[in-house]
């Protein structure tokens, strides 16, 4: 009989690795946003966000659900605690995404790059978006490390 941990741990590692990797790519690429002229930044940001949007929430949520299940069913205290830590870190990453990055993404999606608001230089969200993107990226990587630690305990 297959134990739940035999399904949940690989799934958590896969989903967490995809989420951490996707956010790491965006963390590394995001500083390029600051080098773009304002008129180019908006369409580039829009284009990149649409590539990550369906993928990132699914990866983060899948890993979170696996971690919650491992917290409840994992063999041993260490695995359960590490899975709980992973779940907490993922919940924090998702909170940052939903409260900080997604509102900026939504606002940018309403803009016409050819007709930006007159005060766009004052409203320019690049630095804020990059800062919060680093936070959620670090949280996702930390969650992956917690899951790797839980897997190591099982070996």
PDB file of C-alpha atoms in Angstrom:
ATOM      1  CA  UNK A   1       0.000   0.000   0.000  1.00  0.00           C
ATOM      2  CA  UNK A   2       1.263   3.462  -0.883  1.00  0.00           C
ATOM      3  CA  UNK A   3       1.672   5.765   2.103  1.00  0.00           C
ATOM      4  CA  UNK A   4       0.430   9.358   1.696  1.00  0.00           C
ATOM      5  CA  UNK A   5       3.956  10.718   2.229  1.00  0.00           C
ATOM      6  CA  UNK A   6       5.131   8.780  -0.850  1.00  0.00           C
ATOM      7  CA  UNK A   7       2.818  10.889  -3.003  1.00  0.00           C
ATOM      8  CA  UNK A   8       2.734  14.151  -1.049  1.00  0.00           C
ATOM      9  CA  UNK A   9       6.476  14.676  -0.610  1.00  0.00           C
ATOM     10  CA  UNK A  10       7.427  14.339  -4.305  1.00  0.00           C
ATOM     11  CA  UNK A  11       4.440  16.493  -5.262  1.00  0.00           C
ATOM     12  CA  UNK A  12       5.455  19.166  -2.718  1.00  0.00           C
ATOM     13  CA  UNK A  13       9.044  19.113  -3.962  1.00  0.00           C
ATOM     14  CA  UNK A  14       7.970  19.365  -7.607  1.00  0.00           C
ATOM     15  CA  UNK A  15       5.416  22.143  -7.093  1.00  0.00           C
ATOM     16  CA  UNK A  16       7.677  23.989  -4.648  1.00  0.00           C
ATOM     17  CA  UNK A  17      10.637  23.698  -6.984  1.00  0.00           C
ATOM     18  CA  UNK A  18       8.620  25.059  -9.889  1.00  0.00           C
ATOM     19  CA  UNK A  19       7.314  27.939  -7.775  1.00  0.00           C
ATOM     20  CA  UNK A  20      10.721  28.808  -6.318  1.00  0.00           C
ATOM     21  CA  UNK A  21      12.356  28.492  -9.741  1.00  0.00           C
ATOM     22  CA  UNK A  22       9.741  30.651 -11.438  1.00  0.00           C
ATOM     23  CA  UNK A  23      10.048  33.333  -8.789  1.00  0.00           C
ATOM     24  CA  UNK A  24      13.850  33.116  -8.884  1.00  0.00           C
ATOM     25  CA  UNK A  25      13.738  33.784 -12.627  1.00  0.00           C
ATOM     26  CA  UNK A  26      11.500  36.790 -12.082  1.00  0.00           C
ATOM     27  CA  UNK A  27      13.722  38.043  -9.235  1.00  0.00           C
ATOM     28  CA  UNK A  28      16.761  37.858 -11.506  1.00  0.00           C
ATOM     29  CA  UNK A  29      14.992  39.438 -14.493  1.00  0.00           C
ATOM     30  CA  UNK A  30      13.102  42.160 -12.600  1.00  0.00           C
ATOM     31  CA  UNK A  31      16.048  44.583 -12.231  1.00  0.00           C
ATOM     32  CA  UNK A  32      16.060  44.834 -16.021  1.00  0.00           C
ATOM     33  CA  UNK A  33      12.710  46.632 -15.649  1.00  0.00           C
ATOM     34  CA  UNK A  34      14.540  49.635 -14.213  1.00  0.00           C
ATOM     35  CA  UNK A  35      16.723  49.940 -17.314  1.00  0.00           C
ATOM     36  CA  UNK A  36      13.788  50.127 -19.720  1.00  0.00           C
ATOM     37  CA  UNK A  37      12.358  53.427 -20.874  1.00  0.00           C
ATOM     38  CA  UNK A  38       8.944  53.990 -19.347  1.00  0.00           C
ATOM     39  CA  UNK A  39       7.121  53.444 -22.646  1.00  0.00           C
ATOM     40  CA  UNK A  40       8.742  50.013 -23.050  1.00  0.00           C
ATOM     41  CA  UNK A  41       8.428  48.947 -19.417  1.00  0.00           C
ATOM     42  CA  UNK A  42       4.636  48.696 -19.346  1.00  0.00           C
ATOM     43  CA  UNK A  43       4.268  46.317 -22.331  1.00  0.00           C
ATOM     44  CA  UNK A  44       7.266  44.210 -21.223  1.00  0.00           C
ATOM     45  CA  UNK A  45       5.845  43.881 -17.707  1.00  0.00           C
ATOM     46  CA  UNK A  46       2.420  42.982 -19.082  1.00  0.00           C
ATOM     47  CA  UNK A  47       3.947  40.344 -21.354  1.00  0.00           C
ATOM     48  CA  UNK A  48       5.993  38.700 -18.618  1.00  0.00           C
ATOM     49  CA  UNK A  49       3.201  38.694 -16.054  1.00  0.00           C
ATOM     50  CA  UNK A  50       0.826  36.902 -18.401  1.00  0.00           C
ATOM     51  CA  UNK A  51       3.456  34.146 -18.776  1.00  0.00           C
ATOM     52  CA  UNK A  52       3.756  33.583 -15.031  1.00  0.00           C
ATOM     53  CA  UNK A  53       0.205  34.258 -13.833  1.00  0.00           C
ATOM     54  CA  UNK A  54      -1.508  30.935 -14.510  1.00  0.00           C
ATOM     55  CA  UNK A  55       1.587  28.938 -13.555  1.00  0.00           C
ATOM     56  CA  UNK A  56       2.705  30.559 -10.291  1.00  0.00           C
ATOM     57  CA  UNK A  57      -0.571  30.492  -8.344  1.00  0.00           C
ATOM     58  CA  UNK A  58      -1.104  26.850  -9.273  1.00  0.00           C
ATOM     59  CA  UNK A  59       2.425  25.864  -8.209  1.00  0.00           C
ATOM     60  CA  UNK A  60       2.243  27.777  -4.929  1.00  0.00           C
ATOM     61  CA  UNK A  61      -1.213  26.469  -4.047  1.00  0.00           C
ATOM     62  CA  UNK A  62      -0.343  22.864  -4.957  1.00  0.00           C
ATOM     63  CA  UNK A  63       2.737  22.949  -2.753  1.00  0.00           C
ATOM     64  CA  UNK A  64       0.818  24.607   0.083  1.00  0.00           C
ATOM     65  CA  UNK A  65      -1.879  21.911  -0.013  1.00  0.00           C
ATOM     66  CA  UNK A  66       0.743  19.146  -0.038  1.00  0.00           C
ATOM     67  CA  UNK A  67       2.518  20.756   2.913  1.00  0.00           C
ATOM     68  CA  UNK A  68      -0.732  21.047   4.851  1.00  0.00           C
ATOM     69  CA  UNK A  69      -1.476  17.373   4.190  1.00  0.00           C
ATOM     70  CA  UNK A  70       2.069  16.433   5.254  1.00  0.00           C
ATOM     71  CA  UNK A  71       1.625  18.494   8.406  1.00  0.00           C
ATOM     72  CA  UNK A  72      -1.394  16.356   9.267  1.00  0.00           C
ATOM     73  CA  UNK A  73      -0.225  12.955   8.026  1.00  0.00           C
ATOM     74  CA  UNK A  74       3.566  13.037   7.829  1.00  0.00           C
ATOM     75  CA  UNK A  75       5.556  10.367   9.647  1.00  0.00           C
ATOM     76  CA  UNK A  76       7.307  11.870  12.640  1.00  0.00           C
ATOM     77  CA  UNK A  77       7.486  15.231  14.318  1.00  0.00           C
ATOM     78  CA  UNK A  78      10.382  16.596  12.238  1.00  0.00           C
ATOM     79  CA  UNK A  79       8.607  15.977   8.924  1.00  0.00           C
ATOM     80  CA  UNK A  80       5.404  17.514  10.246  1.00  0.00           C
ATOM     81  CA  UNK A  81       7.160  20.578  11.629  1.00  0.00           C
ATOM     82  CA  UNK A  82       9.161  21.158   8.449  1.00  0.00           C
ATOM     83  CA  UNK A  83       6.015  20.743   6.336  1.00  0.00           C
ATOM     84  CA  UNK A  84       4.201  23.210   8.613  1.00  0.00           C
ATOM     85  CA  UNK A  85       7.077  25.657   8.200  1.00  0.00           C
ATOM     86  CA  UNK A  86       6.907  25.210   4.420  1.00  0.00           C
ATOM     87  CA  UNK A  87       3.151  25.829   4.471  1.00  0.00           C
ATOM     88  CA  UNK A  88       3.590  28.969   6.570  1.00  0.00           C
ATOM     89  CA  UNK A  89       6.273  30.324   4.223  1.00  0.00           C
ATOM     90  CA  UNK A  90       4.140  29.571   1.162  1.00  0.00           C
ATOM     91  CA  UNK A  91       1.114  31.251   2.736  1.00  0.00           C
ATOM     92  CA  UNK A  92       3.292  34.310   3.344  1.00  0.00           C
ATOM     93  CA  UNK A  93       4.539  34.278  -0.273  1.00  0.00           C
ATOM     94  CA  UNK A  94       0.966  34.040  -1.528  1.00  0.00           C
ATOM     95  CA  UNK A  95      -0.102  36.884   0.770  1.00  0.00           C
ATOM     96  CA  UNK A  96       2.670  39.107  -0.593  1.00  0.00           C
ATOM     97  CA  UNK A  97       1.636  38.186  -4.133  1.00  0.00           C
ATOM     98  CA  UNK A  98      -2.036  38.943  -3.568  1.00  0.00           C
ATOM     99  CA  UNK A  99      -1.608  42.130  -1.543  1.00  0.00           C
ATOM    100  CA  UNK A 100       1.465  43.712  -3.153  1.00  0.00           C
ATOM    101  CA  UNK A 101       2.392  42.380  -6.612  1.00  0.00           C
ATOM    102  CA  UNK A 102      -1.006  41.469  -8.072  1.00  0.00           C
ATOM    103  CA  UNK A 103      -2.533  44.939  -7.475  1.00  0.00           C
ATOM    104  CA  UNK A 104       0.421  46.495  -9.310  1.00  0.00           C
ATOM    105  CA  UNK A 105       0.049  43.963 -12.138  1.00  0.00           C
ATOM    106  CA  UNK A 106      -3.656  44.732 -12.426  1.00  0.00           C
ATOM    107  CA  UNK A 107      -3.090  48.485 -12.501  1.00  0.00           C
ATOM    108  CA  UNK A 108      -0.393  48.151 -15.164  1.00  0.00           C
ATOM    109  CA  UNK A 109      -2.714  45.970 -17.257  1.00  0.00           C
ATOM    110  CA  UNK A 110      -5.160  48.889 -17.507  1.00  0.00           C
ATOM    111  CA  UNK A 111      -2.577  51.274 -18.937  1.00  0.00           C
ATOM    112  CA  UNK A 112      -2.025  52.110 -22.570  1.00  0.00           C
ATOM    113  CA  UNK A 113       1.766  52.382 -23.037  1.00  0.00           C
ATOM    114  CA  UNK A 114       1.242  55.075 -25.676  1.00  0.00           C
ATOM    115  CA  UNK A 115      -0.879  57.179 -23.298  1.00  0.00           C
ATOM    116  CA  UNK A 116       0.540  56.781 -19.799  1.00  0.00           C
ATOM    117  CA  UNK A 117      -0.767  59.018 -17.006  1.00  0.00           C
ATOM    118  CA  UNK A 118       0.985  62.393 -16.872  1.00  0.00           C
ATOM    119  CA  UNK A 119       2.239  61.602 -13.369  1.00  0.00           C
ATOM    120  CA  UNK A 120       3.504  58.097 -14.220  1.00  0.00           C
ATOM    121  CA  UNK A 121       7.019  59.024 -13.105  1.00  0.00           C
ATOM    122  CA  UNK A 122       5.610  59.652  -9.626  1.00  0.00           C
ATOM    123  CA  UNK A 123       3.441  56.512  -9.703  1.00  0.00           C
ATOM    124  CA  UNK A 124       6.031  54.246 -11.376  1.00  0.00           C
ATOM    125  CA  UNK A 125       5.722  50.933  -9.470  1.00  0.00           C
ATOM    126  CA  UNK A 126       8.969  49.301 -10.599  1.00  0.00           C
ATOM    127  CA  UNK A 127      10.922  49.633  -7.361  1.00  0.00           C
ATOM    128  CA  UNK A 128       7.967  48.567  -5.198  1.00  0.00           C
ATOM    129  CA  UNK A 129       7.188  45.592  -7.446  1.00  0.00           C
ATOM    130  CA  UNK A 130      10.831  44.483  -7.484  1.00  0.00           C
ATOM    131  CA  UNK A 131      11.131  44.795  -3.691  1.00  0.00           C
ATOM    132  CA  UNK A 132       8.006  42.705  -3.029  1.00  0.00           C
ATOM    133  CA  UNK A 133       8.964  40.233  -5.731  1.00  0.00           C
ATOM    134  CA  UNK A 134      12.254  39.619  -3.887  1.00  0.00           C
ATOM    135  CA  UNK A 135      10.350  39.041  -0.661  1.00  0.00           C
ATOM    136  CA  UNK A 136       7.984  36.489  -2.160  1.00  0.00           C
ATOM    137  CA  UNK A 137      10.843  34.829  -4.042  1.00  0.00           C
ATOM    138  CA  UNK A 138      12.842  34.446  -0.829  1.00  0.00           C
ATOM    139  CA  UNK A 139       9.798  33.025   0.949  1.00  0.00           C
ATOM    140  CA  UNK A 140       9.216  30.463  -1.828  1.00  0.00           C
ATOM    141  CA  UNK A 141      12.875  29.393  -1.798  1.00  0.00           C
ATOM    142  CA  UNK A 142      12.792  29.087   2.006  1.00  0.00           C
ATOM    143  CA  UNK A 143       9.656  26.925   1.725  1.00  0.00           C
ATOM    144  CA  UNK A 144      11.417  24.689  -0.805  1.00  0.00           C
ATOM    145  CA  UNK A 145      14.359  24.342   1.579  1.00  0.00           C
ATOM    146  CA  UNK A 146      11.966  23.348   4.381  1.00  0.00           C
ATOM    147  CA  UNK A 147      10.514  20.668   2.102  1.00  0.00           C
ATOM    148  CA  UNK A 148      13.983  19.462   1.112  1.00  0.00           C
ATOM    149  CA  UNK A 149      14.752  19.217   4.827  1.00  0.00           C
ATOM    150  CA  UNK A 150      11.599  17.154   5.391  1.00  0.00           C
ATOM    151  CA  UNK A 151      12.554  14.862   2.518  1.00  0.00           C
ATOM    152  CA  UNK A 152      16.051  14.485   3.960  1.00  0.00           C
ATOM    153  CA  UNK A 153      14.573  13.408   7.288  1.00  0.00           C
ATOM    154  CA  UNK A 154      12.689  10.660   5.459  1.00  0.00           C
ATOM    155  CA  UNK A 155      15.810   9.253   3.774  1.00  0.00           C
TER     156      UNK A 155
END
